[in-house]
C-alpha cells in the first residue's frame, strides 16, 4: 500500500492523476478502461479534480459502488443522481452503468449487474472509507471478505445511517433508508488498482483501525492491506491518529 498525505485540495489533484495514469494504461493496452466511482461529501474535491484530467472518457466504462434500496434516482441523496451531477454528465463516459436499486425486480437487477462486472474486469476502483470503517455499504456486521456474491442487498447499521444524516443528505433519521445494494468486498478487491481517497478528521479513527489494527471484518477497510495495488490518499486530519 502506498500512502500519500497532503492538504485536501492538493490531495484531490494527486489522487486524480493516479486514476488518470492507471486508466490511460488500460486504454493503451485494450482501447477501453473500466472504472468504479465512489460518492459522498468526502469525494467532491476528488471528483472535481478528476474532471480536469486528460482522461479519454469516451473510452471509459463507469460503474458505481452502492445505492439506497428503493430510493428514486432523482432524489437528492441518490448516488446515481450524485454521480450524474458531479461527473457523469460533464465528462460523458462511453458508458455509465447505474445501480437501479428502485427496480421492482431487484434480484434480476443484482444478477444483471454482477454479470456486467464479470464481463468488464475493473481497472480502477475509486473508493472511500466510512466513519465506521465501511467500504461501500459493507458495514461491520455485513462485510464478508470471502463473499461469494459481487453485489448484494444489505441492512445499514446505525453509524452508517448517522453519517448520511450528518452529511446533510436527509432531513431526519427516519428519512435515511435502512437498506441498500452494494458491491461486495470481493467485487472491490477484484479491481486491478484501488484508489482510496479519505479526507477529514471524522475518518481518523477508521483510518487508524484500517492501517494499524487487525485485518478483520469488524473494520472492513482493513482488508485493503491485502490488495497488491492500493494508493491511500489522506489529508493531515484523517491521518492524525496514525502512530
C-alpha positions as semicolon CSV with decimal commas, in nm:
position;residue;x (nm);y (nm);z (nm)
1;X;0,000;0,000;0,000
2;X;0,128;0,345;-0,092
3;X;0,032;0,623;0,148
4;X;0,011;0,991;0,048
5;X;-0,062;1,268;0,299
6;X;-0,128;1,619;0,165
7;X;-0,371;1,905;0,221
8;X;-0,719;1,831;0,089
9;X;-0,701;2,025;-0,238
10;X;-0,355;1,903;-0,337
11;X;-0,455;1,553;-0,230
12;X;-0,751;1,560;-0,467
13;X;-0,527;1,656;-0,757
14;X;-0,272;1,385;-0,675
15;X;-0,541;1,119;-0,645
16;X;-0,700;1,226;-0,975
17;X;-0,367;1,194;-1,154
18;X;-0,325;0,846;-1,007
19;X;-0,656;0,743;-1,163
20;X;-0,560;0,907;-1,492
21;X;-0,233;0,714;-1,506
22;X;-0,395;0,375;-1,449
23;X;-0,688;0,436;-1,683
24;X;-0,465;0,555;-1,964
25;X;-0,250;0,244;-1,922
26;X;-0,560;0,025;-1,959
27;X;-0,677;0,223;-2,262
28;X;-0,337;0,191;-2,428
29;X;-0,347;-0,185;-2,378
30;X;-0,713;-0,263;-2,458
31;X;-0,866;0,059;-2,600
32;X;-1,111;0,063;-2,308
33;X;-1,093;0,109;-1,930
34;X;-1,333;0,012;-1,653
35;X;-1,377;0,241;-1,352
36;X;-1,572;0,232;-1,026
37;X;-1,656;0,568;-0,866
38;X;-1,748;0,641;-0,505
39;X;-1,985;0,907;-0,373
40;X;-2,035;1,120;-0,063
41;X;-1,921;1,462;0,059
42;X;-1,564;1,338;0,105
43;X;-1,531;1,269;-0,269
44;X;-1,639;1,608;-0,406
45;X;-1,296;1,771;-0,442
46;X;-1,154;1,450;-0,583
47;X;-1,426;1,431;-0,850
48;X;-1,377;1,799;-0,930
49;X;-1,007;1,728;-0,991
50;X;-1,087;1,414;-1,189
51;X;-1,293;1,622;-1,433
52;X;-0,985;1,834;-1,506
53;X;-0,762;1,544;-1,611
54;X;-0,697;1,442;-1,971
55;X;-0,861;1,102;-1,934
56;X;-1,010;0,977;-2,262
57;X;-1,358;0,946;-2,116
58;X;-1,507;0,825;-2,442
59;X;-1,310;0,504;-2,380
60;X;-1,413;0,458;-2,016
61;X;-1,698;0,246;-1,878
62;X;-1,812;0,360;-1,532
63;X;-1,970;0,161;-1,251
64;X;-2,052;0,275;-0,900
65;X;-2,035;0,126;-0,556
66;X;-2,372;0,134;-0,388
67;X;-2,723;0,276;-0,379
68;X;-3,006;0,307;-0,131
69;X;-3,278;0,050;-0,173
70;X;-3,598;0,188;-0,321
71;X;-3,476;0,549;-0,348
72;X;-3,582;0,720;-0,670
73;X;-3,288;0,809;-0,893
74;X;-3,392;1,175;-0,892
75;X;-3,388;1,200;-0,512
76;X;-3,116;1,447;-0,399
77;X;-2,950;1,172;-0,191
78;X;-2,947;0,914;-0,470
79;X;-2,592;0,815;-0,560
80;X;-2,692;0,784;-0,925
81;X;-2,808;1,144;-0,909
82;X;-2,486;1,245;-0,729
83;X;-2,262;1,086;-0,990
84;X;-2,452;1,229;-1,284
85;X;-2,444;1,580;-1,136
86;X;-2,084;1,575;-1,020
87;X;-1,907;1,396;-1,304
88;X;-2,101;1,173;-1,547
89;X;-2,298;1,448;-1,723
90;X;-1,979;1,654;-1,755
91;X;-1,721;1,402;-1,879
92;X;-1,970;1,185;-2,072
93;X;-1,801;0,845;-2,047
94;X;-1,853;0,576;-2,309
95;X;-2,099;0,402;-2,077
96;X;-2,231;0,452;-1,725
97;X;-2,394;0,157;-1,553
98;X;-2,603;0,282;-1,258
99;X;-2,726;0,061;-0,977
100;X;-3,101;0,084;-1,034
101;X;-3,195;-0,011;-0,680
102;X;-3,552;0,114;-0,719
103;X;-3,637;-0,158;-0,971
104;X;-3,918;-0,387;-0,865
105;X;-3,724;-0,691;-0,988
106;X;-3,428;-0,622;-0,758
107;X;-3,296;-0,977;-0,772
108;X;-3,279;-0,959;-1,150
109;X;-3,105;-0,623;-1,135
110;X;-2,845;-0,768;-0,898
111;X;-2,793;-1,065;-1,129
112;X;-2,753;-0,839;-1,433
113;X;-2,510;-0,604;-1,259
114;X;-2,295;-0,894;-1,137
115;X;-2,283;-1,013;-1,496
116;X;-2,161;-0,671;-1,610
117;X;-1,884;-0,678;-1,353
118;X;-1,775;-1,022;-1,470
119;X;-1,769;-0,909;-1,834
120;X;-1,585;-0,585;-1,756
121;X;-1,298;-0,654;-1,512
122;X;-1,236;-0,331;-1,322
123;X;-0,911;-0,145;-1,384
124;X;-0,952;0,116;-1,109
125;X;-1,186;0,123;-0,810
126;X;-1,215;0,469;-0,655
127;X;-1,338;0,427;-0,301
128;X;-1,350;0,599;0,037
129;X;-1,362;0,473;0,394
130;X;-1,669;0,528;0,609
131;X;-1,663;0,657;0,964
132;X;-1,738;0,302;1,082
133;X;-1,465;0,161;0,855
134;X;-1,704;0,051;0,584
135;X;-1,613;0,007;0,217
136;X;-1,911;0,097;0,000
137;X;-2,207;-0,019;0,214
138;X;-2,019;-0,317;0,355
139;X;-2,063;-0,215;0,717
140;X;-1,922;-0,412;1,010
141;X;-2,165;-0,696;1,055
142;X;-2,242;-0,749;0,686
143;X;-1,892;-0,720;0,537
144;X;-1,762;-1,058;0,422
145;X;-1,406;-1,084;0,295
146;X;-1,493;-1,415;0,126
147;X;-1,835;-1,319;-0,006
148;X;-1,942;-1,538;-0,297
149;X;-2,153;-1,254;-0,438
150;X;-2,032;-0,947;-0,630
151;X;-2,332;-0,738;-0,531
152;X;-2,592;-0,785;-0,261
153;X;-2,868;-0,628;-0,056
154;X;-2,760;-0,515;0,291
155;X;-2,902;-0,370;0,611
156;X;-2,728;-0,044;0,703
157;X;-2,603;-0,009;1,058
158;X;-2,684;0,291;1,277
159;X;-2,340;0,452;1,245
160;X;-2,358;0,439;0,868
161;X;-2,706;0,595;0,865
162;X;-2,595;0,864;1,109
163;X;-2,307;0,953;0,876
164;X;-2,552;1,005;0,588
165;X;-2,774;1,219;0,811
166;X;-2,486;1,430;0,943
167;X;-2,354;1,490;0,591
168;X;-2,685;1,662;0,516
169;X;-2,837;1,419;0,269
170;X;-3,156;1,369;0,471
171;X;-3,368;1,594;0,691
172;X;-3,414;1,346;0,977
173;X;-3,309;0,996;1,077
174;X;-3,638;0,833;0,980
175;X;-3,582;0,950;0,624
176;X;-3,248;0,768;0,594
177;X;-3,306;0,434;0,419
178;X;-3,235;0,123;0,623
179;X;-3,136;-0,094;0,328
180;X;-2,911;-0,062;0,025
181;X;-2,746;-0,261;-0,250
182;X;-2,368;-0,265;-0,256
183;X;-2,075;-0,410;-0,439
184;X;-1,921;-0,664;-0,203
185;X;-1,569;-0,669;-0,063
186;X;-1,450;-0,922;-0,326
187;X;-1,600;-0,709;-0,605
188;X;-1,390;-0,415;-0,486
189;X;-1,082;-0,625;-0,425
190;X;-1,107;-0,771;-0,776
191;X;-1,004;-0,433;-0,920
192;X;-0,654;-0,418;-1,065
193;X;-0,587;-0,096;-0,873
194;X;-0,763;0,070;-0,580
195;X;-0,759;0,447;-0,534
196;X;-0,878;0,525;-0,180
197;X;-0,944;0,895;-0,109
198;X;-1,007;0,972;0,259
199;X;-1,004;1,332;0,386
200;X;-1,142;1,478;0,711
201;X;-1,081;1,421;1,081
202;X;-1,410;1,233;1,123
203;X;-1,243;0,947;0,933
204;X;-0,929;0,943;1,152
205;X;-1,036;0,660;1,384
206;X;-1,143;0,440;1,093
207;X;-0,814;0,509;0,915
208;X;-0,614;0,414;1,223
209;X;-0,810;0,091;1,268
210;X;-0,774;0,008;0,899
211;X;-0,398;0,059;0,892
212;X;-0,286;-0,036;1,242
213;X;-0,548;-0,278;1,372
214;X;-0,603;-0,641;1,287
215;X;-0,739;-0,731;0,944
216;X;-1,094;-0,813;1,046
217;X;-1,442;-0,768;0,904
218;X;-1,522;-0,553;1,210
219;X;-1,316;-0,290;1,026
220;X;-1,391;-0,369;0,662
221;X;-1,132;-0,121;0,529
222;X;-0,854;-0,323;0,691
223;X;-0,882;-0,572;0,403
224;X;-0,719;-0,315;0,174
225;X;-0,385;-0,418;0,322
226;X;-0,422;-0,749;0,138
227;X;-0,452;-0,590;-0,207
228;X;-0,135;-0,568;-0,418
229;X;-0,204;-0,222;-0,561
230;X;-0,364;0,036;-0,330
231;X;-0,291;0,407;-0,314
232;X;-0,436;0,559;0,002
233;X;-0,477;0,937;-0,001
234;X;-0,516;1,108;0,338
235;X;-0,520;1,471;0,446
236;X;-0,349;1,556;0,778
237;X;-0,675;1,544;0,982
238;X;-0,757;1,194;0,851
239;X;-0,402;1,081;0,932
240;X;-0,391;1,249;1,271
241;X;-0,426;0,933;1,483
242;X;-0,167;0,724;1,299
243;X;0,133;0,631;1,505
